[in-house]
Coordinates of C-alpha atoms in Angstrom, one line a residue:
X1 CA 132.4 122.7 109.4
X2 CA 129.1 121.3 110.5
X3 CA 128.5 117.9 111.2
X4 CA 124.7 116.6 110.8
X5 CA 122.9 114.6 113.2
X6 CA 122.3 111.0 111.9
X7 CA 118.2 110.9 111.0
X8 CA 117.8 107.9 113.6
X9 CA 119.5 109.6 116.0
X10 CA 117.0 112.8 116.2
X11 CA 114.5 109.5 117.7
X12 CA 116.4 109.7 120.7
X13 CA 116.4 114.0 121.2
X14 CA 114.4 115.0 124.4
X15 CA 113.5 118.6 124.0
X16 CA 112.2 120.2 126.9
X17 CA 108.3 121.1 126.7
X18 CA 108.3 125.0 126.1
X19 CA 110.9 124.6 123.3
X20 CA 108.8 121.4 121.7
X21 CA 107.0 123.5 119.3
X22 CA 110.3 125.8 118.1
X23 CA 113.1 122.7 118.5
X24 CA 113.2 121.3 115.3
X25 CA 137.3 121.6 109.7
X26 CA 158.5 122.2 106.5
X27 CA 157.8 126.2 105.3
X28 CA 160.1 126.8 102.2
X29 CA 162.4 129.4 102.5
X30 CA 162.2 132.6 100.9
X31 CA 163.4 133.4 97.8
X32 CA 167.2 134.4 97.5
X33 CA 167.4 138.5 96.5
X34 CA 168.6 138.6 92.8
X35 CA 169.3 142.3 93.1
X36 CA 172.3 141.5 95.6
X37 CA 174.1 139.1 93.5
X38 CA 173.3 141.9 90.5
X39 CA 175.3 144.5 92.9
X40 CA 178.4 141.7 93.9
X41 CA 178.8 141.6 90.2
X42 CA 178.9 145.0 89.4
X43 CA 181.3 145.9 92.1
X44 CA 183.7 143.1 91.5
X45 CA 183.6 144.6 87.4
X46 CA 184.4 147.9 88.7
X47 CA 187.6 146.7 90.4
X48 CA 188.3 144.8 87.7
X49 CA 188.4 147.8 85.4
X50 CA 190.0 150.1 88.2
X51 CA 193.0 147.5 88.5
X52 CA 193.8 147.9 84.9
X53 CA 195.0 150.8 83.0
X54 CA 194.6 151.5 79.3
X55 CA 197.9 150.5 78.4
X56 CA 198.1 147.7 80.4
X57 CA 199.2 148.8 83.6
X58 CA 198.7 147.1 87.1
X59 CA 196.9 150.5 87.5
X60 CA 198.0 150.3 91.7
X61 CA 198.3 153.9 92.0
X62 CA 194.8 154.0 90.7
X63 CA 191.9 154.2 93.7
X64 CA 189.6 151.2 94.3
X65 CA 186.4 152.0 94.3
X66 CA 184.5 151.3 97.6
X67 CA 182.0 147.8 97.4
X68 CA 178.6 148.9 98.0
X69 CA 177.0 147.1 101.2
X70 CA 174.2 144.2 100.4
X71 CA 170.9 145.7 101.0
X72 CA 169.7 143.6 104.1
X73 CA 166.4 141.9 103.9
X74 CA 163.8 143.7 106.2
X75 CA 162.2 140.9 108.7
X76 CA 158.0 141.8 107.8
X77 CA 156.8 143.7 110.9
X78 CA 152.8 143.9 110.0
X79 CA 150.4 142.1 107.9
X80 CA 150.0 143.0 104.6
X81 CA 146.3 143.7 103.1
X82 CA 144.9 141.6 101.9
X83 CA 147.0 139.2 104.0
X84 CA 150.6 137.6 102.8
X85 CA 152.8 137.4 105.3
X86 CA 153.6 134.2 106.8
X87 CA 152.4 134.2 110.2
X88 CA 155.8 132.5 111.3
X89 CA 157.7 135.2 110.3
X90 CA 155.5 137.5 112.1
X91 CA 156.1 135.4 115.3
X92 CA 159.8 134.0 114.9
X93 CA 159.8 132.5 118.4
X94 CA 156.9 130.5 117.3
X95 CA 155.3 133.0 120.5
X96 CA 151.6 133.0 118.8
X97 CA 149.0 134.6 120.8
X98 CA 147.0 132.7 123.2
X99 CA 143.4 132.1 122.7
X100 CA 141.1 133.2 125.9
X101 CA 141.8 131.1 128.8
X102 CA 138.9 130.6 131.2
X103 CA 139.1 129.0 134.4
X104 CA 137.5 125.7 135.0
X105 CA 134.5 126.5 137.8
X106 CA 133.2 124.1 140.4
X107 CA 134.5 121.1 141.2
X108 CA 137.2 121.6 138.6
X109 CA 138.5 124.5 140.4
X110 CA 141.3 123.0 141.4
X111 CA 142.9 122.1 138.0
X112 CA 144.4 125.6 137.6
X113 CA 146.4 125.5 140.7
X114 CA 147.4 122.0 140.3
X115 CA 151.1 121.5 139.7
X116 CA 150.6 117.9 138.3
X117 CA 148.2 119.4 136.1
X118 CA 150.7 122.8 135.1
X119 CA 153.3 120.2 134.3
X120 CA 150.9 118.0 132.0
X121 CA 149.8 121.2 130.3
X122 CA 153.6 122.1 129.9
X123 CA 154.2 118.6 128.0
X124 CA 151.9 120.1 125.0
X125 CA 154.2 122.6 123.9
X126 CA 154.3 121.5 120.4
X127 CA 150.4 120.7 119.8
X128 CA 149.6 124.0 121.3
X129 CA 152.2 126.2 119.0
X130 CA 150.4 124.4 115.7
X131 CA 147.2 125.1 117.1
X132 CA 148.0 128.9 117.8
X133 CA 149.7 129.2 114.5
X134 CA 146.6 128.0 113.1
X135 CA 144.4 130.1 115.2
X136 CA 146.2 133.4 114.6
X137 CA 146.1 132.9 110.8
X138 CA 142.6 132.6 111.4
X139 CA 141.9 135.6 112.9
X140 CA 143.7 137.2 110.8
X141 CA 142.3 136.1 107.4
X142 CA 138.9 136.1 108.5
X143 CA 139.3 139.8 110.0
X144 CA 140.3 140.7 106.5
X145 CA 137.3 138.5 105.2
X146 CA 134.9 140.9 107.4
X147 CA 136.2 144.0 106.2
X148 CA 136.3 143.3 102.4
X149 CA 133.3 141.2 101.9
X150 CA 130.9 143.3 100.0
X151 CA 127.6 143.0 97.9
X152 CA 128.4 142.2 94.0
X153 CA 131.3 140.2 94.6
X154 CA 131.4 136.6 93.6
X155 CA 131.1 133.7 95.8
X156 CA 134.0 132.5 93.9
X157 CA 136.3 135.7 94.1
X158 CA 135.5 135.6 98.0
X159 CA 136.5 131.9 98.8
X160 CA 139.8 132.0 96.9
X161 CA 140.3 135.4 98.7
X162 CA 140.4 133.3 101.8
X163 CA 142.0 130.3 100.7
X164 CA 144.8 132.1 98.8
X165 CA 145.3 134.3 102.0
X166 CA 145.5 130.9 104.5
X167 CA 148.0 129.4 102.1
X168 CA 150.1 132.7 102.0
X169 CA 149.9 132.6 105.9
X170 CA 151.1 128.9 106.3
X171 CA 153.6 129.4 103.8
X172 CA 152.3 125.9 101.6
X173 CA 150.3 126.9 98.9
X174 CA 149.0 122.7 98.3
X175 CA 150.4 123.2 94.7
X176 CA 153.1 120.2 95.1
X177 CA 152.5 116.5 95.9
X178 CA 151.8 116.5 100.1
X179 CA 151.9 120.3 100.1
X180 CA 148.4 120.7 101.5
X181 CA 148.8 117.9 103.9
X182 CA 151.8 120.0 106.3
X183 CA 150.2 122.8 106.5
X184 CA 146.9 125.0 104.6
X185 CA 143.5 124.6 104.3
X186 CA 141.8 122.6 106.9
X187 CA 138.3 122.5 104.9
X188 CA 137.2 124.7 102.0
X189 CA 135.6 127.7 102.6
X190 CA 132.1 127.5 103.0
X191 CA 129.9 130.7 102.0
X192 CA 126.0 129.7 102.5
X193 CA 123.3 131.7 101.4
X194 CA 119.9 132.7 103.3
X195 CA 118.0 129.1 103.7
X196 CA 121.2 127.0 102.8
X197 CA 122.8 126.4 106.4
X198 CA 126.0 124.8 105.5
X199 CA 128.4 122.9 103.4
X200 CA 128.1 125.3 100.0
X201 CA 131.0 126.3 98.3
X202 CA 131.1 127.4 94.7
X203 CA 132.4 124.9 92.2
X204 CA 134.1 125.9 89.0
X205 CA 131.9 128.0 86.7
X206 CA 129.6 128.9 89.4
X207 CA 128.6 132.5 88.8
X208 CA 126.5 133.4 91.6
X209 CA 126.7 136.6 93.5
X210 CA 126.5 138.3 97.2
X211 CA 123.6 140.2 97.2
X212 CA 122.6 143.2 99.9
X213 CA 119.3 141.5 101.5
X214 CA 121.4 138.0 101.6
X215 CA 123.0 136.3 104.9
X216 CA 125.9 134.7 104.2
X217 CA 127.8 132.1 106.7
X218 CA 131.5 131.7 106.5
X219 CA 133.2 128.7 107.3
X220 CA 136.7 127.8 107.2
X221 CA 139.2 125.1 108.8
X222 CA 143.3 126.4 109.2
X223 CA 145.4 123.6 110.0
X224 CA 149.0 122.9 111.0
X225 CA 149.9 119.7 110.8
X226 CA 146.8 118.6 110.5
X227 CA 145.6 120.1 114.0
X228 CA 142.7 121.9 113.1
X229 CA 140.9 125.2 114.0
X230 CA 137.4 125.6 112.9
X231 CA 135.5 128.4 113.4
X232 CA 132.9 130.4 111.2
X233 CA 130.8 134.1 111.3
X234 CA 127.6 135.3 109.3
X235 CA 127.9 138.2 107.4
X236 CA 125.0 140.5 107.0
X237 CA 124.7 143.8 105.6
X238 CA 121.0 144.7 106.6
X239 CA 119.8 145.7 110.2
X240 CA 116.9 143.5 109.9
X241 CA 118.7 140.3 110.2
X242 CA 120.7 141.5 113.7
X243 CA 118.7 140.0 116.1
X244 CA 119.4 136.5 114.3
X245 CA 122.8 136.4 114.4
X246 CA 122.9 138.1 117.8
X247 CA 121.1 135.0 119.2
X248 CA 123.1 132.9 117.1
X249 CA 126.6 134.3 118.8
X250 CA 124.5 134.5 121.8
X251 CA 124.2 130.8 121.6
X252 CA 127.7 130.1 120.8
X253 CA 129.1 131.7 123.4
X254 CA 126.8 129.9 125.9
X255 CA 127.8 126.5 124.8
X256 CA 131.5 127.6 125.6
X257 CA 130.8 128.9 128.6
X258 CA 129.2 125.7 129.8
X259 CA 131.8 123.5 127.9
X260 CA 134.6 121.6 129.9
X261 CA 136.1 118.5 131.8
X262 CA 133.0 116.4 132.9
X263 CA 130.5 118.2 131.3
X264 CA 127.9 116.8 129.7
X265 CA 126.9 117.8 125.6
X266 CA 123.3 116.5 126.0
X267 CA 123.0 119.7 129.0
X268 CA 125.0 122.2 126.9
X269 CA 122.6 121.3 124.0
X270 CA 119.9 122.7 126.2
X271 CA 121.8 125.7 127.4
X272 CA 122.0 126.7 124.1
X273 CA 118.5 125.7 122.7
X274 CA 117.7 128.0 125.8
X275 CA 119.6 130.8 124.7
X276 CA 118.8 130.4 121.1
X277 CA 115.3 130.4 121.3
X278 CA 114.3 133.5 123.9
X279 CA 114.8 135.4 120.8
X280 CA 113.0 136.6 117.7
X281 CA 113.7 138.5 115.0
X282 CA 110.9 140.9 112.6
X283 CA 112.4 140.7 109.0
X284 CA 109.9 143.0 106.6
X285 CA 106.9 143.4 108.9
X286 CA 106.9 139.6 110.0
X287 CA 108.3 138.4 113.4
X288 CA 109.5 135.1 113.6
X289 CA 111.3 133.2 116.7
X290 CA 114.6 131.9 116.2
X291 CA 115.0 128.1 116.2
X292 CA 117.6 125.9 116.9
X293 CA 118.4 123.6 113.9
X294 CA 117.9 120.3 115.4
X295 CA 119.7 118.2 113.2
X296 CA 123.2 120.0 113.1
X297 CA 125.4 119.7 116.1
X298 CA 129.3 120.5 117.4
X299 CA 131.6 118.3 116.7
X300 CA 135.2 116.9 118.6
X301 CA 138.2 117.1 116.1
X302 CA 140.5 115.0 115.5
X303 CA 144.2 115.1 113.9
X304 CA 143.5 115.5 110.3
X305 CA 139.8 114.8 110.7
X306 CA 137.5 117.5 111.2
X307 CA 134.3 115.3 112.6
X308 CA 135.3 113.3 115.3
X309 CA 133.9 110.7 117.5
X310 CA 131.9 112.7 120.0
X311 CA 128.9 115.3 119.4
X312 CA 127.6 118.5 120.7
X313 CA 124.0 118.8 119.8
X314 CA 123.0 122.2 119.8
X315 CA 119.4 121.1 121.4
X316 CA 118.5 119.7 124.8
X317 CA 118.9 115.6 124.7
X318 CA 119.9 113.1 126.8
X319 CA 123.3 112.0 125.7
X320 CA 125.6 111.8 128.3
X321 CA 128.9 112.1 126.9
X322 CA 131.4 113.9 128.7
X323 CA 134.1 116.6 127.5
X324 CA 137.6 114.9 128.2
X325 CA 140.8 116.4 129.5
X326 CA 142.6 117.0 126.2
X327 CA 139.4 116.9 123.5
X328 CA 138.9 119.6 121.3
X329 CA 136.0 120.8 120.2
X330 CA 134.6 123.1 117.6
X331 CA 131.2 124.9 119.5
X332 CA 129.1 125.7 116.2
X333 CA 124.9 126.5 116.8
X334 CA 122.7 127.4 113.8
X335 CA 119.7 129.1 114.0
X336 CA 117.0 129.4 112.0
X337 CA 113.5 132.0 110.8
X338 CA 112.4 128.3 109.0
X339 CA 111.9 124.7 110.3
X340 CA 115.2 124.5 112.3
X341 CA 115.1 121.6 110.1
X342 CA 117.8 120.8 107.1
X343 CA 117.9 118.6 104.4
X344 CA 120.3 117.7 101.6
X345 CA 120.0 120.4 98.5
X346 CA 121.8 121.7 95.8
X347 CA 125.1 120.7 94.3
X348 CA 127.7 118.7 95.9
X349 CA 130.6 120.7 96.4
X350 CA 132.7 119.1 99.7
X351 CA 134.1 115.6 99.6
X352 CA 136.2 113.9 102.3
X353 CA 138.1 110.5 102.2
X354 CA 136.3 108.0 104.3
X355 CA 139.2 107.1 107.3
X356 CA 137.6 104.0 108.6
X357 CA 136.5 102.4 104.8
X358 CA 138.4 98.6 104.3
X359 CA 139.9 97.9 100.9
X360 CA 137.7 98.2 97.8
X361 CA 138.6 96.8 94.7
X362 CA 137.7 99.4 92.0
X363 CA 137.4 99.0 88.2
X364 CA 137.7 102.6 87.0
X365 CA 141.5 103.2 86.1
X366 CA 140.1 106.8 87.1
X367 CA 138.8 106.5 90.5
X368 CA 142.3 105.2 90.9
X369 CA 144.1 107.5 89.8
X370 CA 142.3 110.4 91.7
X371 CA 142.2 108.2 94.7
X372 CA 146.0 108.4 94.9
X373 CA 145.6 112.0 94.3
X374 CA 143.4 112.2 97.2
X375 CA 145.6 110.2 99.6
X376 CA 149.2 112.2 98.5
X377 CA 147.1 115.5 98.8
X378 CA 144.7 115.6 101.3
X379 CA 144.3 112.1 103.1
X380 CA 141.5 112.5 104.9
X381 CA 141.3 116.4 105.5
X382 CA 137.9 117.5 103.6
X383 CA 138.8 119.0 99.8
X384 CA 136.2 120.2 97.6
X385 CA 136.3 120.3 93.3
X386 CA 138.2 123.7 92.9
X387 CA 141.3 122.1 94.7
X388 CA 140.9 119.3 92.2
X389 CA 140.6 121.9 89.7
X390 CA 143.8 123.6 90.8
X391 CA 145.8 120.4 90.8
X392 CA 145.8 120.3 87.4
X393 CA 142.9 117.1 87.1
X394 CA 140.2 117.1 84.8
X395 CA 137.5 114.6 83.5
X396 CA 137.2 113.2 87.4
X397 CA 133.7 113.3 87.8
X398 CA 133.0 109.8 86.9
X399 CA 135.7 108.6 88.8
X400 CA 134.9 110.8 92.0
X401 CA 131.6 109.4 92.0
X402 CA 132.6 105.7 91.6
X403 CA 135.1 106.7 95.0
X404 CA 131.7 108.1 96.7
X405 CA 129.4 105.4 95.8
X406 CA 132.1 102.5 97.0
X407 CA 131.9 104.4 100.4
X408 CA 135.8 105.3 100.2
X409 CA 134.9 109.2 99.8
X410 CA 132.2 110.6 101.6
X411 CA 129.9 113.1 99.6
X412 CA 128.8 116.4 102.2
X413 CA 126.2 118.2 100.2
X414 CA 124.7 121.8 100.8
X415 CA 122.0 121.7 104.0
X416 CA 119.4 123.7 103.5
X417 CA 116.2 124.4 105.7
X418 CA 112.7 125.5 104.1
X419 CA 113.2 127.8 101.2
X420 CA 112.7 131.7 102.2
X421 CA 114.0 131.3 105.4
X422 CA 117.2 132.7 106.9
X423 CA 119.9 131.1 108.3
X424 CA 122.6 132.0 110.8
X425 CA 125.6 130.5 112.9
X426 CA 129.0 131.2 114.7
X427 CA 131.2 128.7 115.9
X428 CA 135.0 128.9 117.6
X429 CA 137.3 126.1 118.5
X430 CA 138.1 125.2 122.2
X431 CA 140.9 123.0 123.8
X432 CA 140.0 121.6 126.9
X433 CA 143.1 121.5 128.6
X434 CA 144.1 120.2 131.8
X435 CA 144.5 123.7 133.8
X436 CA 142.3 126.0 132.0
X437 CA 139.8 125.7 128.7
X438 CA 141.0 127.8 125.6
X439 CA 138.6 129.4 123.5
X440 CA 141.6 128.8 120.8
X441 CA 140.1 131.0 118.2
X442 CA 138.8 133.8 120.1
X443 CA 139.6 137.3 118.5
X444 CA 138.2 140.8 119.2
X445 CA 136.0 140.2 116.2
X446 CA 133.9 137.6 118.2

């Protein structure tokens, strides 16, 4: 999920001179087998009957017929399509698959070898099982996402796709009160069109529909326990768009590279502005270099919050933060055929409590009442007006935007560069750990 550059923070960007002119996110149990109680009852009838003559008799001479053997329950084995399966019952060890591990280079070098360092990586056992959990159910929905996203589909029918598939995964399909909160959806699934960058997801009654000539980014947060993975793909389904998102995953995949302890976001912002912008892409007879979009960034995440405290611009600046020992960090770049330059468009779709908000008194009885929906449901994990929708409340407008405009929720609309343009990004989620840095949601997709 993208976070946006505050306006009076793009003041402060440096961007080098040749780039000037282009720089602009408790499993229940499974059901009980009816079928084997069924058989119990039969058989225990059938001895009954064979213990008891006609006439009355004890009926001992008579045979006993044999009990038939309870079915046993096979153990899933594969994924199902379109996914279903619990991904903890695929991995009953809790043995998920690790994300790539890269060596840290440099003066770092020395972390991988380091026993004090092995042993302090060996204390995370816990926070690295959710976050591989989360990861694999990633991969796994979103390699399903690839495969059956086609033109004519609704945006609609595509977004529940995923969503219905993470909550099969996790095993908490948010329907109860705290449901969502264990395990699910770590932001709704954004699907943005062409010049729209970010932040779109259909609300209810939107009828609008993939098209072949569009370029759609998908974005979608897994969490466990509210550690969250966040990592998104564009989907194209013409040739002409393949040198933008090439330079796009390009660009992506330089940030990680330079990522890790020590390193500085304002130098990785350049690496990738760098990488972004030596390409250019012709889309019907008209080439036009790929831009950075200045005003979008990386983001640290945080337990059950999916901006953090610390940003990765995805242009050269001078902030000097570092990458810590223990941060994550979702690596997201955007590039852009328009401005490299969004703005706010389009209806609101994402919402998110605000964490650091004091007490406000409100006078709606229903901002109230959805604000203690929003607290039991999602705390401060973003939510959007379908999972409203599916928790049975109606009539909230008014009262979600007396929550937005008292600052307590925090309105994310759709950004959107120039109209006519095209937009592209890719993102994954590292963990800078103290031995090694984990590309945690690396798959062989991307």
């Amino acid at each position: 999920m993208a976070a946006q550059v505050p306006t009076d923070a793009l003041k402060e960007l440096k961007v080098n001179e040749t780039a000037k002119a282009n720089s602009k996110g408790s499993k229940p149990a499974p059901a009980g087998d009816d079928d084997d109680h069924a058989e119990d009852s039969d058989d225990d009838a059938d001895e009954n009957g064979a213990a008891n003559g006609p006439d009355g008799a004890t009926g001992a001479a008579k045979k006993k017929k044999k009990r038939k053997p309870k079915k046993k329950k096979k153990t899933p084995t594969a994924q199902t399509e379109p996914p279903t399966v619990m991904v903890s019952q695929l991995f009953p060890n809790k043995s998920y698959p690790k994300g790539e591990e890269v060596e840290y280079k440099d003066e770092n070098r020395y972390r991988t070898t380091n026993e004090e360092k092995r042993h302090l990586d060996n204390l995370n056992t816990e926070f690295l099982s959710d976050y591989r959990e989360a990861a694999e159910i990633h991969r796994q929905v979103r390699q399903y996402a690839k495969k059956s996203i086609k033109p004519g589909q609704t945006l609609t029918e595509i977004a529940e796709t995923i969503e219905n598939s993470v909550r099969s995964l996790t095993g908490h399909s948010g329907l109860t009160e705290g449901d969502a909160m264990v395990a699910g959806m770590g932001f709704p699934c954004g699907l943005s069109l062409n010049h729209c960058a970010a932040h779109y997801t259909p609300n209810a009654g939107n009828k609008m529909v993939l098209q072949q000539d569009d370029v759609m980014k998908v974005d979608f947060g897994v969490h466990i326990n509210g550690r969250i993975v966040d990592s998104a793909f564009t989907v194209a389904f013409e040739p002409k768009y393949d040198n933008l998102l090439k330079a796009v995953k390009e660009a992506t995949n330089a940030g990680i590279r330079e990522a890790g302890i020590d390193a500085r976001v304002g130098e990785i912002g350049g690496v990738i502005q760098e990488t972004m912008e030596s390409f250019e892409v012709e889309i019907d007879g008209t080439t036009y270099p790929v831009k950075s979009i200045r005003n979008l960034t990386g983001h640290n995440i945080l337990p059950y919050s999916i901006h953090g405290t610390k940003a990765v611009p995805i242009v050269k600046s001078n902030d000097q933060t570092k990458m810590e020992e223990g941060d994550v960090f979702a690596i997201e770049t955007f590039g852009s055929t328009g401005n490299g330059y969004v703005r706010d468009d389009m209806e609101v779709s994402h919402y998110a409590k605000n964490a650091d908000v004091q007490h406000v008194d409100l006078r709606l009885s229903s901002a109230k009442a959805l604000l203690n929906v929003i607290n039991k449901n999602f705390g401060t994990l973003p939510f959007c007006r379908r999972y409203l929708d599916r928790l049975g409340q109606d009539k909230y407008l008014l009262g979600l935007n007396s929550l937005v405009n008292s600052g307590i929720v925090e309105a994310y609309p759709p950004l959107c560069d120039k109209k006519g343009s095209y937009t592209a990004q890719f993102e994954h989620t590292i963990l800078i750990r103290p031995t090694v840095k984990e590309v945690i949601s690396r798959g062989d997709d991307y």
